[in-house]
Amino acid sequence: MSTTLPVRSLVVFDAVMKHKSFTMAAAELHVTPGAVGQQIQKLEEWLGVTLFTRMVRQIQPTAEAMHYWAAIRPALARIQHVSEQLRLSQANEVWLSMPPTLAAKWFAPRMVGFLAKQPNISLHLGATTAMSDFERDRVDLAIRYFDGEDASLESALLCHDEARLYCSPAYVKEHRLRTPDDLVRATLLHTTLQPHWRCWLQQFSHLTDEQIDAIPSLHFDQSLLAIETARYGQGAVLSSAILTEAELRDGSLCEPFECRLPVTKGYYIVHHKGSALRPAALALKQWLLQVAQSECNN
């Protein structure tokens, strides 16, 4: 038996463990199930342990297989990541991830500016609330809403944030919103991004906690939905100025009170601290920072 670790077998083993199936692993690797079986047998012979219990039309990983996979999987993922980074090091492509509302409300109208400046760069945009895993996901840059503190990331501030109140002009008139105290007659639209209604009302109104608790509320996990609900005159929302530009410009939303609550979070552009950015990603990062400096931080 060879003393050299059968590295190809490790890739096959990883695929089998992910799918718990020789057939599905074969489909991922574009080989036959028989070829998968041969690689697993080769690894079992080299390790001297049984990795799978074969049953009719199914396999079951052994305890040794589970422990072995847990130990080697991070290293396999790192090898895959570094190899892809090297392969794509000069590719004129960039993968950017950001929250859906920011993508729709802020980035989409400005994207043409980047593409006009860098027509040879292919941009791949992912709009998701999930945190990007730079070790696992195909992503070069992400825009994240947080406090900027993460030891594993390079973070550059795009825009500070504050909680501002928005509603439609018709809603202001209908509910006679002349001071923050008048929000006792409103419906409050809560979002996971800006869960600051109590703090906002405690700072800017004279309402008691009991009065605040009694105000009707709707709750949203997407700021985009809350902003649209406010635009259609269904309540008042706390949001970021960066997300309401179009509505303020066309008059479908207004800011009835200039009562702005500072928050500890903001929009940051981030990437993995241990990896140098490829030229296309660096160009996008620099462009984003230039746009933000000219707009958000004035």
PDB file of C-alpha atoms in Angstrom:
ATOM      1  CA  MET A   1       0.000   0.000   0.000  1.00  0.00           C
ATOM      2  CA  SER A   2       1.229   3.484  -0.850  1.00  0.00           C
ATOM      3  CA  THR A   3       2.399   5.660   2.037  1.00  0.00           C
ATOM      4  CA  THR A   4       1.107   8.761   0.212  1.00  0.00           C
ATOM      5  CA  LEU A   5      -2.276  10.040   1.322  1.00  0.00           C
ATOM      6  CA  PRO A   6      -4.804   9.642  -1.535  1.00  0.00           C
ATOM      7  CA  VAL A   7      -5.763  13.313  -1.716  1.00  0.00           C
ATOM      8  CA  ARG A   8      -8.362  12.793  -4.453  1.00  0.00           C
ATOM      9  CA  SER A   9     -10.147  10.396  -2.124  1.00  0.00           C
ATOM     10  CA  LEU A  10     -10.501  13.176   0.464  1.00  0.00           C
ATOM     11  CA  VAL A  11     -12.466  15.313  -1.988  1.00  0.00           C
ATOM     12  CA  VAL A  12     -14.725  12.362  -2.768  1.00  0.00           C
ATOM     13  CA  PHE A  13     -15.119  11.547   0.939  1.00  0.00           C
ATOM     14  CA  ASP A  14     -16.139  15.151   1.659  1.00  0.00           C
ATOM     15  CA  ALA A  15     -18.803  15.032  -1.066  1.00  0.00           C
ATOM     16  CA  VAL A  16     -20.167  11.707   0.189  1.00  0.00           C
ATOM     17  CA  MET A  17     -20.366  13.011   3.751  1.00  0.00           C
ATOM     18  CA  LYS A  18     -22.206  16.134   2.607  1.00  0.00           C
ATOM     19  CA  HIS A  19     -24.802  14.175   0.647  1.00  0.00           C
ATOM     20  CA  LYS A  20     -24.809  10.884   2.600  1.00  0.00           C
ATOM     21  CA  SER A  21     -24.989   9.281  -0.826  1.00  0.00           C
ATOM     22  CA  PHE A  22     -22.522   7.854  -3.344  1.00  0.00           C
ATOM     23  CA  THR A  23     -24.906   8.705  -6.187  1.00  0.00           C
ATOM     24  CA  MET A  24     -25.384  12.362  -5.217  1.00  0.00           C
ATOM     25  CA  ALA A  25     -21.659  12.763  -4.571  1.00  0.00           C
ATOM     26  CA  ALA A  26     -20.970  11.317  -8.026  1.00  0.00           C
ATOM     27  CA  ALA A  27     -23.369  13.838  -9.586  1.00  0.00           C
ATOM     28  CA  GLU A  28     -21.591  16.731  -7.840  1.00  0.00           C
ATOM     29  CA  LEU A  29     -18.163  15.499  -8.934  1.00  0.00           C
ATOM     30  CA  HIS A  30     -19.278  14.513 -12.452  1.00  0.00           C
ATOM     31  CA  VAL A  31     -18.102  10.918 -12.087  1.00  0.00           C
ATOM     32  CA  THR A  32     -19.866   7.561 -11.780  1.00  0.00           C
ATOM     33  CA  PRO A  33     -21.046   6.128  -8.444  1.00  0.00           C
ATOM     34  CA  GLY A  34     -18.639   3.256  -9.081  1.00  0.00           C
ATOM     35  CA  ALA A  35     -15.724   5.685  -9.252  1.00  0.00           C
ATOM     36  CA  VAL A  36     -16.863   7.224  -5.972  1.00  0.00           C
ATOM     37  CA  GLY A  37     -16.967   3.792  -4.368  1.00  0.00           C
ATOM     38  CA  GLN A  38     -13.449   3.039  -5.569  1.00  0.00           C
ATOM     39  CA  GLN A  39     -12.077   6.263  -4.072  1.00  0.00           C
ATOM     40  CA  ILE A  40     -13.795   5.606  -0.738  1.00  0.00           C
ATOM     41  CA  GLN A  41     -12.419   2.050  -0.689  1.00  0.00           C
ATOM     42  CA  LYS A  42      -8.941   3.382  -1.409  1.00  0.00           C
ATOM     43  CA  LEU A  43      -9.216   5.841   1.508  1.00  0.00           C
ATOM     44  CA  GLU A  44     -10.554   3.148   3.849  1.00  0.00           C
ATOM     45  CA  GLU A  45      -7.642   0.867   2.951  1.00  0.00           C
ATOM     46  CA  TRP A  46      -5.132   3.664   3.496  1.00  0.00           C
ATOM     47  CA  LEU A  47      -6.641   4.668   6.863  1.00  0.00           C
ATOM     48  CA  GLY A  48      -7.249   1.099   7.963  1.00  0.00           C
ATOM     49  CA  VAL A  49     -10.802   1.846   9.129  1.00  0.00           C
ATOM     50  CA  THR A  50     -14.291   1.420   7.737  1.00  0.00           C
ATOM     51  CA  LEU A  51     -15.850   4.783   6.928  1.00  0.00           C
ATOM     52  CA  PHE A  52     -19.327   3.702   5.806  1.00  0.00           C
ATOM     53  CA  THR A  53     -21.712   0.926   6.605  1.00  0.00           C
ATOM     54  CA  ARG A  54     -23.229  -0.188   3.295  1.00  0.00           C
ATOM     55  CA  MET A  55     -26.913  -1.060   3.332  1.00  0.00           C
ATOM     56  CA  VAL A  56     -29.506  -1.564   0.613  1.00  0.00           C
ATOM     57  CA  ARG A  57     -29.700   1.718  -1.338  1.00  0.00           C
ATOM     58  CA  GLN A  58     -28.149   3.719   1.472  1.00  0.00           C
ATOM     59  CA  ILE A  59     -24.956   4.240   3.413  1.00  0.00           C
ATOM     60  CA  GLN A  60     -24.339   5.178   7.020  1.00  0.00           C
ATOM     61  CA  PRO A  61     -21.155   6.992   8.133  1.00  0.00           C
ATOM     62  CA  THR A  62     -19.330   5.275  10.973  1.00  0.00           C
ATOM     63  CA  ALA A  63     -18.305   7.116  14.137  1.00  0.00           C
ATOM     64  CA  GLU A  64     -14.737   7.172  12.808  1.00  0.00           C
ATOM     65  CA  ALA A  65     -15.957   8.821   9.600  1.00  0.00           C
ATOM     66  CA  MET A  66     -17.835  11.515  11.510  1.00  0.00           C
ATOM     67  CA  HIS A  67     -14.814  12.373  13.663  1.00  0.00           C
ATOM     68  CA  TYR A  68     -12.455  12.290  10.697  1.00  0.00           C
ATOM     69  CA  TRP A  69     -14.694  14.546   8.579  1.00  0.00           C
ATOM     70  CA  ALA A  70     -15.095  17.073  11.406  1.00  0.00           C
ATOM     71  CA  ALA A  71     -11.305  17.272  11.699  1.00  0.00           C
ATOM     72  CA  ILE A  72     -10.434  17.622   8.001  1.00  0.00           C
ATOM     73  CA  ARG A  73     -13.398  19.608   6.674  1.00  0.00           C
ATOM     74  CA  PRO A  74     -12.093  23.071   7.734  1.00  0.00           C
ATOM     75  CA  ALA A  75      -8.780  22.330   6.031  1.00  0.00           C
ATOM     76  CA  LEU A  76     -10.527  21.170   2.844  1.00  0.00           C
ATOM     77  CA  ALA A  77     -12.669  24.304   2.807  1.00  0.00           C
ATOM     78  CA  ARG A  78      -9.587  26.468   3.274  1.00  0.00           C
ATOM     79  CA  ILE A  79      -7.753  24.703   0.441  1.00  0.00           C
ATOM     80  CA  GLN A  80     -10.779  25.192  -1.816  1.00  0.00           C
ATOM     81  CA  HIS A  81     -11.018  28.880  -0.891  1.00  0.00           C
ATOM     82  CA  VAL A  82      -7.326  29.640  -1.372  1.00  0.00           C
ATOM     83  CA  SER A  83      -7.233  27.707  -4.641  1.00  0.00           C
ATOM     84  CA  GLU A  84     -10.228  29.626  -6.004  1.00  0.00           C
ATOM     85  CA  GLN A  85      -8.682  32.911  -4.915  1.00  0.00           C
ATOM     86  CA  LEU A  86      -5.503  32.056  -6.796  1.00  0.00           C
ATOM     87  CA  ARG A  87      -7.401  30.845  -9.864  1.00  0.00           C
ATOM     88  CA  LEU A  88      -9.497  34.007  -9.952  1.00  0.00           C
ATOM     89  CA  SER A  89      -6.735  36.370  -8.810  1.00  0.00           C
ATOM     90  CA  GLN A  90      -6.667  38.231 -12.106  1.00  0.00           C
ATOM     91  CA  ALA A  91     -10.245  37.566 -13.202  1.00  0.00           C
ATOM     92  CA  ASN A  92     -12.177  40.732 -13.972  1.00  0.00           C
ATOM     93  CA  GLU A  93     -15.103  39.680 -11.803  1.00  0.00           C
ATOM     94  CA  VAL A  94     -16.279  40.698  -8.360  1.00  0.00           C
ATOM     95  CA  TRP A  95     -18.880  39.202  -6.029  1.00  0.00           C
ATOM     96  CA  LEU A  96     -20.676  41.647  -3.711  1.00  0.00           C
ATOM     97  CA  SER A  97     -23.236  40.780  -1.029  1.00  0.00           C
ATOM     98  CA  MET A  98     -25.533  43.177   0.822  1.00  0.00           C
ATOM     99  CA  PRO A  99     -28.959  43.341   2.527  1.00  0.00           C
ATOM    100  CA  PRO A 100     -31.916  43.310   0.082  1.00  0.00           C
ATOM    101  CA  THR A 101     -33.299  46.722   1.094  1.00  0.00           C
ATOM    102  CA  LEU A 102     -29.926  48.417   0.689  1.00  0.00           C
ATOM    103  CA  ALA A 103     -29.454  46.701  -2.662  1.00  0.00           C
ATOM    104  CA  ALA A 104     -32.839  47.892  -3.953  1.00  0.00           C
ATOM    105  CA  LYS A 105     -32.963  51.348  -2.416  1.00  0.00           C
ATOM    106  CA  TRP A 106     -29.361  52.566  -2.494  1.00  0.00           C
ATOM    107  CA  PHE A 107     -27.059  50.406  -4.589  1.00  0.00           C
ATOM    108  CA  ALA A 108     -29.277  49.673  -7.614  1.00  0.00           C
ATOM    109  CA  PRO A 109     -29.686  53.345  -8.658  1.00  0.00           C
ATOM    110  CA  ARG A 110     -25.913  53.876  -8.390  1.00  0.00           C
ATOM    111  CA  MET A 111     -24.740  50.602  -9.898  1.00  0.00           C
ATOM    112  CA  VAL A 112     -24.744  52.067 -13.408  1.00  0.00           C
ATOM    113  CA  GLY A 113     -22.109  54.564 -12.240  1.00  0.00           C
ATOM    114  CA  PHE A 114     -19.696  51.784 -11.355  1.00  0.00           C
ATOM    115  CA  LEU A 115     -20.379  49.819 -14.532  1.00  0.00           C
ATOM    116  CA  ALA A 116     -19.840  52.945 -16.626  1.00  0.00           C
ATOM    117  CA  LYS A 117     -16.523  53.583 -14.900  1.00  0.00           C
ATOM    118  CA  GLN A 118     -15.437  49.931 -15.020  1.00  0.00           C
ATOM    119  CA  PRO A 119     -17.151  48.469 -18.123  1.00  0.00           C
ATOM    120  CA  ASN A 120     -14.812  45.472 -18.255  1.00  0.00           C
ATOM    121  CA  ILE A 121     -15.650  44.260 -14.748  1.00  0.00           C
ATOM    122  CA  SER A 122     -18.370  41.649 -14.366  1.00  0.00           C
ATOM    123  CA  LEU A 123     -20.365  42.349 -11.205  1.00  0.00           C
ATOM    124  CA  HIS A 124     -22.190  39.588  -9.337  1.00  0.00           C
ATOM    125  CA  LEU A 125     -24.614  40.983  -6.747  1.00  0.00           C
ATOM    126  CA  GLY A 126     -26.150  38.916  -3.995  1.00  0.00           C
ATOM    127  CA  ALA A 127     -28.988  40.477  -1.997  1.00  0.00           C
ATOM    128  CA  THR A 128     -29.409  38.552   1.251  1.00  0.00           C
ATOM    129  CA  THR A 129     -29.822  39.070   4.974  1.00  0.00           C
ATOM    130  CA  ALA A 130     -27.493  36.125   5.656  1.00  0.00           C
ATOM    131  CA  MET A 131     -24.005  36.934   6.880  1.00  0.00           C
ATOM    132  CA  SER A 132     -21.377  36.208   4.252  1.00  0.00           C
ATOM    133  CA  ASP A 133     -18.901  33.476   5.126  1.00  0.00           C
ATOM    134  CA  PHE A 134     -15.718  34.564   3.380  1.00  0.00           C
ATOM    135  CA  GLU A 135     -14.128  31.171   4.025  1.00  0.00           C
ATOM    136  CA  ARG A 136     -16.935  29.239   2.330  1.00  0.00           C
ATOM    137  CA  ASP A 137     -19.008  31.500   0.073  1.00  0.00           C
ATOM    138  CA  ARG A 138     -18.013  32.940  -3.275  1.00  0.00           C
ATOM    139  CA  VAL A 139     -17.963  36.565  -2.174  1.00  0.00           C
ATOM    140  CA  ASP A 140     -15.250  39.215  -2.338  1.00  0.00           C
ATOM    141  CA  LEU A 141     -16.968  42.067  -0.521  1.00  0.00           C
ATOM    142  CA  ALA A 142     -20.031  42.511   1.637  1.00  0.00           C
ATOM    143  CA  ILE A 143     -21.880  45.513   2.975  1.00  0.00           C
ATOM    144  CA  ARG A 144     -22.923  44.755   6.525  1.00  0.00           C
ATOM    145  CA  TYR A 145     -25.045  46.706   8.986  1.00  0.00           C
ATOM    146  CA  PHE A 146     -23.263  46.443  12.332  1.00  0.00           C
ATOM    147  CA  ASP A 147     -20.912  48.276  14.691  1.00  0.00           C
ATOM    148  CA  GLY A 148     -17.845  47.643  12.556  1.00  0.00           C
ATOM    149  CA  GLU A 149     -16.172  45.418  15.164  1.00  0.00           C
ATOM    150  CA  ASP A 150     -15.098  41.989  13.921  1.00  0.00           C
ATOM    151  CA  ALA A 151     -11.534  40.777  14.376  1.00  0.00           C
ATOM    152  CA  SER A 152     -11.757  38.539  11.297  1.00  0.00           C
ATOM    153  CA  LEU A 153     -12.797  41.347   8.936  1.00  0.00           C
ATOM    154  CA  GLU A 154     -11.379  44.460   7.352  1.00  0.00           C
ATOM    155  CA  SER A 155     -14.160  47.014   7.908  1.00  0.00           C
ATOM    156  CA  ALA A 156     -14.478  50.429   6.264  1.00  0.00           C
ATOM    157  CA  LEU A 157     -17.346  52.739   7.182  1.00  0.00           C
ATOM    158  CA  LEU A 158     -19.661  53.631   4.335  1.00  0.00           C
ATOM    159  CA  CYS A 159     -22.308  55.522   6.259  1.00  0.00           C
ATOM    160  CA  HIS A 160     -23.178  56.343   9.852  1.00  0.00           C
ATOM    161  CA  ASP A 161     -26.812  55.764  10.754  1.00  0.00           C
ATOM    162  CA  GLU A 162     -29.560  57.273  12.847  1.00  0.00           C
ATOM    163  CA  ALA A 163     -33.214  56.402  13.396  1.00  0.00           C
ATOM    164  CA  ARG A 164     -35.436  58.856  11.505  1.00  0.00           C
ATOM    165  CA  LEU A 165     -39.226  58.853  11.434  1.00  0.00           C
ATOM    166  CA  TYR A 166     -41.009  58.666   8.076  1.00  0.00           C
ATOM    167  CA  CYS A 167     -44.629  58.467   6.990  1.00  0.00           C
ATOM    168  CA  SER A 168     -46.739  59.662   4.077  1.00  0.00           C
ATOM    169  CA  PRO A 169     -47.902  63.316   3.974  1.00  0.00           C
ATOM    170  CA  ALA A 170     -51.499  62.071   3.908  1.00  0.00           C
ATOM    171  CA  TYR A 171     -50.840  60.064   7.078  1.00  0.00           C
ATOM    172  CA  VAL A 172     -49.499  63.173   8.828  1.00  0.00           C
ATOM    173  CA  LYS A 173     -52.652  65.044   7.918  1.00  0.00           C
ATOM    174  CA  GLU A 174     -55.064  62.212   8.714  1.00  0.00           C
ATOM    175  CA  HIS A 175     -53.573  61.557  12.169  1.00  0.00           C
ATOM    176  CA  ARG A 176     -52.808  65.220  12.946  1.00  0.00           C
ATOM    177  CA  LEU A 177     -49.133  64.555  13.650  1.00  0.00           C
ATOM    178  CA  ARG A 178     -47.882  67.917  14.881  1.00  0.00           C
ATOM    179  CA  THR A 179     -45.545  66.723  17.648  1.00  0.00           C
ATOM    180  CA  PRO A 180     -44.061  63.341  18.590  1.00  0.00           C
ATOM    181  CA  ASP A 181     -46.711  63.049  21.319  1.00  0.00           C
ATOM    182  CA  ASP A 182     -49.324  62.740  18.559  1.00  0.00           C
ATOM    183  CA  LEU A 183     -47.902  59.355  17.590  1.00  0.00           C
ATOM    184  CA  VAL A 184     -50.176  57.968  20.277  1.00  0.00           C
ATOM    185  CA  ARG A 185     -52.793  58.040  17.471  1.00  0.00           C
ATOM    186  CA  ALA A 186     -50.529  56.315  14.914  1.00  0.00           C
ATOM    187  CA  THR A 187     -49.509  52.768  14.029  1.00  0.00           C
ATOM    188  CA  LEU A 188     -45.819  52.075  14.593  1.00  0.00           C
ATOM    189  CA  LEU A 189     -44.028  49.988  11.968  1.00  0.00           C
ATOM    190  CA  HIS A 190     -41.221  48.050  13.655  1.00  0.00           C
ATOM    191  CA  THR A 191     -38.268  46.532  11.776  1.00  0.00           C
ATOM    192  CA  THR A 192     -35.479  44.216  12.867  1.00  0.00           C
ATOM    193  CA  LEU A 193     -32.990  46.704  11.393  1.00  0.00           C
ATOM    194  CA  GLN A 194     -34.253  49.657  13.434  1.00  0.00           C
ATOM    195  CA  PRO A 195     -35.900  48.307  16.631  1.00  0.00           C
ATOM    196  CA  HIS A 196     -35.681  51.700  18.336  1.00  0.00           C
ATOM    197  CA  TRP A 197     -39.250  52.939  18.710  1.00  0.00           C
ATOM    198  CA  ARG A 198     -39.248  52.862  22.515  1.00  0.00           C
ATOM    199  CA  CYS A 199     -35.935  54.718  22.771  1.00  0.00           C
ATOM    200  CA  TRP A 200     -37.043  57.224  20.127  1.00  0.00           C
ATOM    201  CA  LEU A 201     -40.338  57.973  21.881  1.00  0.00           C
ATOM    202  CA  GLN A 202     -38.714  58.148  25.305  1.00  0.00           C
ATOM    203  CA  GLN A 203     -36.255  60.738  24.027  1.00  0.00           C
ATOM    204  CA  PHE A 204     -38.505  62.891  21.850  1.00  0.00           C
ATOM    205  CA  SER A 205     -42.014  62.579  23.328  1.00  0.00           C
ATOM    206  CA  HIS A 206     -43.663  62.978  26.717  1.00  0.00           C
ATOM    207  CA  LEU A 207     -45.548  59.688  26.440  1.00  0.00           C
ATOM    208  CA  THR A 208     -45.410  57.276  29.363  1.00  0.00           C
ATOM    209  CA  ASP A 209     -44.276  53.682  28.962  1.00  0.00           C
ATOM    210  CA  GLU A 210     -47.906  52.602  29.316  1.00  0.00           C
ATOM    211  CA  GLN A 211     -48.973  54.927  26.509  1.00  0.00           C
ATOM    212  CA  ILE A 212     -46.115  53.701  24.298  1.00  0.00           C
ATOM    213  CA  ASP A 213     -47.078  50.065  24.931  1.00  0.00           C
ATOM    214  CA  ALA A 214     -50.672  50.814  23.946  1.00  0.00           C
ATOM    215  CA  ILE A 215     -49.800  52.212  20.482  1.00  0.00           C
ATOM    216  CA  PRO A 216     -50.772  49.735  17.709  1.00  0.00           C
ATOM    217  CA  SER A 217     -47.766  48.107  16.032  1.00  0.00           C
ATOM    218  CA  LEU A 218     -46.829  46.045  13.011  1.00  0.00           C
ATOM    219  CA  HIS A 219     -43.566  44.101  12.818  1.00  0.00           C
ATOM    220  CA  PHE A 220     -41.428  43.431   9.721  1.00  0.00           C
ATOM    221  CA  ASP A 221     -38.254  41.449   9.157  1.00  0.00           C
ATOM    222  CA  GLN A 222     -37.533  43.400   5.962  1.00  0.00           C
ATOM    223  CA  SER A 223     -37.172  47.192   6.001  1.00  0.00           C
ATOM    224  CA  LEU A 224     -38.293  47.290   2.375  1.00  0.00           C
ATOM    225  CA  LEU A 225     -41.750  46.024   3.363  1.00  0.00           C
ATOM    226  CA  ALA A 226     -42.027  48.475   6.247  1.00  0.00           C
ATOM    227  CA  ILE A 227     -41.060  51.419   4.028  1.00  0.00           C
ATOM    228  CA  GLU A 228     -43.629  50.368   1.429  1.00  0.00           C
ATOM    229  CA  THR A 229     -46.288  50.031   4.137  1.00  0.00           C
ATOM    230  CA  ALA A 230     -45.511  53.566   5.333  1.00  0.00           C
ATOM    231  CA  ARG A 231     -45.584  54.824   1.739  1.00  0.00           C
ATOM    232  CA  TYR A 232     -49.115  53.488   1.371  1.00  0.00           C
ATOM    233  CA  GLY A 233     -50.250  55.347   4.467  1.00  0.00           C
ATOM    234  CA  GLN A 234     -50.470  52.445   6.882  1.00  0.00           C
ATOM    235  CA  GLY A 235     -48.221  53.762   9.651  1.00  0.00           C
ATOM    236  CA  ALA A 236     -44.988  55.491  10.654  1.00  0.00           C
ATOM    237  CA  VAL A 237     -41.593  53.818  10.319  1.00  0.00           C
ATOM    238  CA  LEU A 238     -38.134  54.397  11.756  1.00  0.00           C
ATOM    239  CA  SER A 239     -35.584  53.976   9.018  1.00  0.00           C
ATOM    240  CA  SER A 240     -32.226  55.097   7.676  1.00  0.00           C
ATOM    241  CA  ALA A 241     -31.974  58.100   5.383  1.00  0.00           C
ATOM    242  CA  ILE A 242     -29.967  55.977   2.971  1.00  0.00           C
ATOM    243  CA  LEU A 243     -33.036  53.770   2.414  1.00  0.00           C
ATOM    244  CA  THR A 244     -35.695  56.433   1.839  1.00  0.00           C
ATOM    245  CA  GLU A 245     -34.109  58.756  -0.740  1.00  0.00           C
ATOM    246  CA  ALA A 246     -36.486  57.921  -3.600  1.00  0.00           C
ATOM    247  CA  GLU A 247     -39.626  58.257  -1.469  1.00  0.00           C
ATOM    248  CA  LEU A 248     -38.543  61.612  -0.067  1.00  0.00           C
ATOM    249  CA  ARG A 249     -37.673  62.812  -3.549  1.00  0.00           C
ATOM    250  CA  ASP A 250     -41.049  61.861  -5.051  1.00  0.00           C
ATOM    251  CA  GLY A 251     -42.984  63.052  -2.002  1.00  0.00           C
ATOM    252  CA  SER A 252     -44.535  59.699  -1.092  1.00  0.00           C
ATOM    253  CA  LEU A 253     -42.807  59.890   2.308  1.00  0.00           C
ATOM    254  CA  CYS A 254     -41.895  62.828   4.506  1.00  0.00           C
ATOM    255  CA  GLU A 255     -40.028  63.365   7.751  1.00  0.00           C
ATOM    256  CA  PRO A 256     -42.570  65.235   9.916  1.00  0.00           C
ATOM    257  CA  PHE A 257     -40.198  65.756  12.848  1.00  0.00           C
ATOM    258  CA  GLU A 258     -36.456  66.371  12.672  1.00  0.00           C
ATOM    259  CA  CYS A 259     -35.985  64.131  15.688  1.00  0.00           C
ATOM    260  CA  ARG A 260     -33.094  61.831  14.864  1.00  0.00           C
ATOM    261  CA  LEU A 261     -31.873  59.180  17.237  1.00  0.00           C
ATOM    262  CA  PRO A 262     -28.168  58.246  16.880  1.00  0.00           C
ATOM    263  CA  VAL A 263     -27.547  54.499  16.758  1.00  0.00           C
ATOM    264  CA  THR A 264     -24.397  52.478  17.312  1.00  0.00           C
ATOM    265  CA  LYS A 265     -24.576  50.651  13.974  1.00  0.00           C
ATOM    266  CA  GLY A 266     -23.845  51.762  10.445  1.00  0.00           C
ATOM    267  CA  TYR A 267     -23.160  50.430   6.976  1.00  0.00           C
ATOM    268  CA  TYR A 268     -19.667  49.005   6.537  1.00  0.00           C
ATOM    269  CA  ILE A 269     -17.973  47.425   3.565  1.00  0.00           C
ATOM    270  CA  VAL A 270     -16.125  44.341   4.757  1.00  0.00           C
ATOM    271  CA  HIS A 271     -13.891  41.576   3.482  1.00  0.00           C
ATOM    272  CA  HIS A 272     -11.765  38.841   4.981  1.00  0.00           C
ATOM    273  CA  LYS A 273      -8.795  40.245   6.864  1.00  0.00           C
ATOM    274  CA  GLY A 274      -6.475  37.470   5.774  1.00  0.00           C
ATOM    275  CA  SER A 275      -7.022  37.804   2.025  1.00  0.00           C
ATOM    276  CA  ALA A 276      -5.772  40.454  -0.369  1.00  0.00           C
ATOM    277  CA  LEU A 277      -8.466  41.843  -2.637  1.00  0.00           C
ATOM    278  CA  ARG A 278      -8.312  41.063  -6.320  1.00  0.00           C
ATOM    279  CA  PRO A 279      -8.039  44.124  -8.624  1.00  0.00           C
ATOM    280  CA  ALA A 280     -11.731  44.077  -9.574  1.00  0.00           C
ATOM    281  CA  ALA A 281     -12.822  43.849  -5.929  1.00  0.00           C
ATOM    282  CA  LEU A 282     -10.422  46.603  -4.912  1.00  0.00           C
ATOM    283  CA  ALA A 283     -11.815  48.854  -7.665  1.00  0.00           C
ATOM    284  CA  LEU A 284     -15.364  48.268  -6.411  1.00  0.00           C
ATOM    285  CA  LYS A 285     -14.398  48.918  -2.798  1.00  0.00           C
ATOM    286  CA  GLN A 286     -12.699  52.193  -3.690  1.00  0.00           C
ATOM    287  CA  TRP A 287     -15.687  53.278  -5.769  1.00  0.00           C
ATOM    288  CA  LEU A 288     -18.129  52.484  -2.945  1.00  0.00           C
ATOM    289  CA  LEU A 289     -16.063  54.476  -0.475  1.00  0.00           C
ATOM    290  CA  GLN A 290     -15.879  57.438  -2.861  1.00  0.00           C
ATOM    291  CA  VAL A 291     -19.645  57.428  -3.389  1.00  0.00           C
ATOM    292  CA  ALA A 292     -20.288  57.130   0.335  1.00  0.00           C
ATOM    293  CA  GLN A 293     -17.838  59.917   1.170  1.00  0.00           C
ATOM    294  CA  SER A 294     -19.545  62.274  -1.274  1.00  0.00           C
ATOM    295  CA  GLU A 295     -23.085  61.414  -0.152  1.00  0.00           C
ATOM    296  CA  CYS A 296     -23.502  59.761   3.220  1.00  0.00           C
ATOM    297  CA  ASN A 297     -20.945  61.577   5.310  1.00  0.00           C
ATOM    298  CA  ASN A 298     -21.627  65.149   4.226  1.00  0.00           C
TER     299      ASN A 298
END
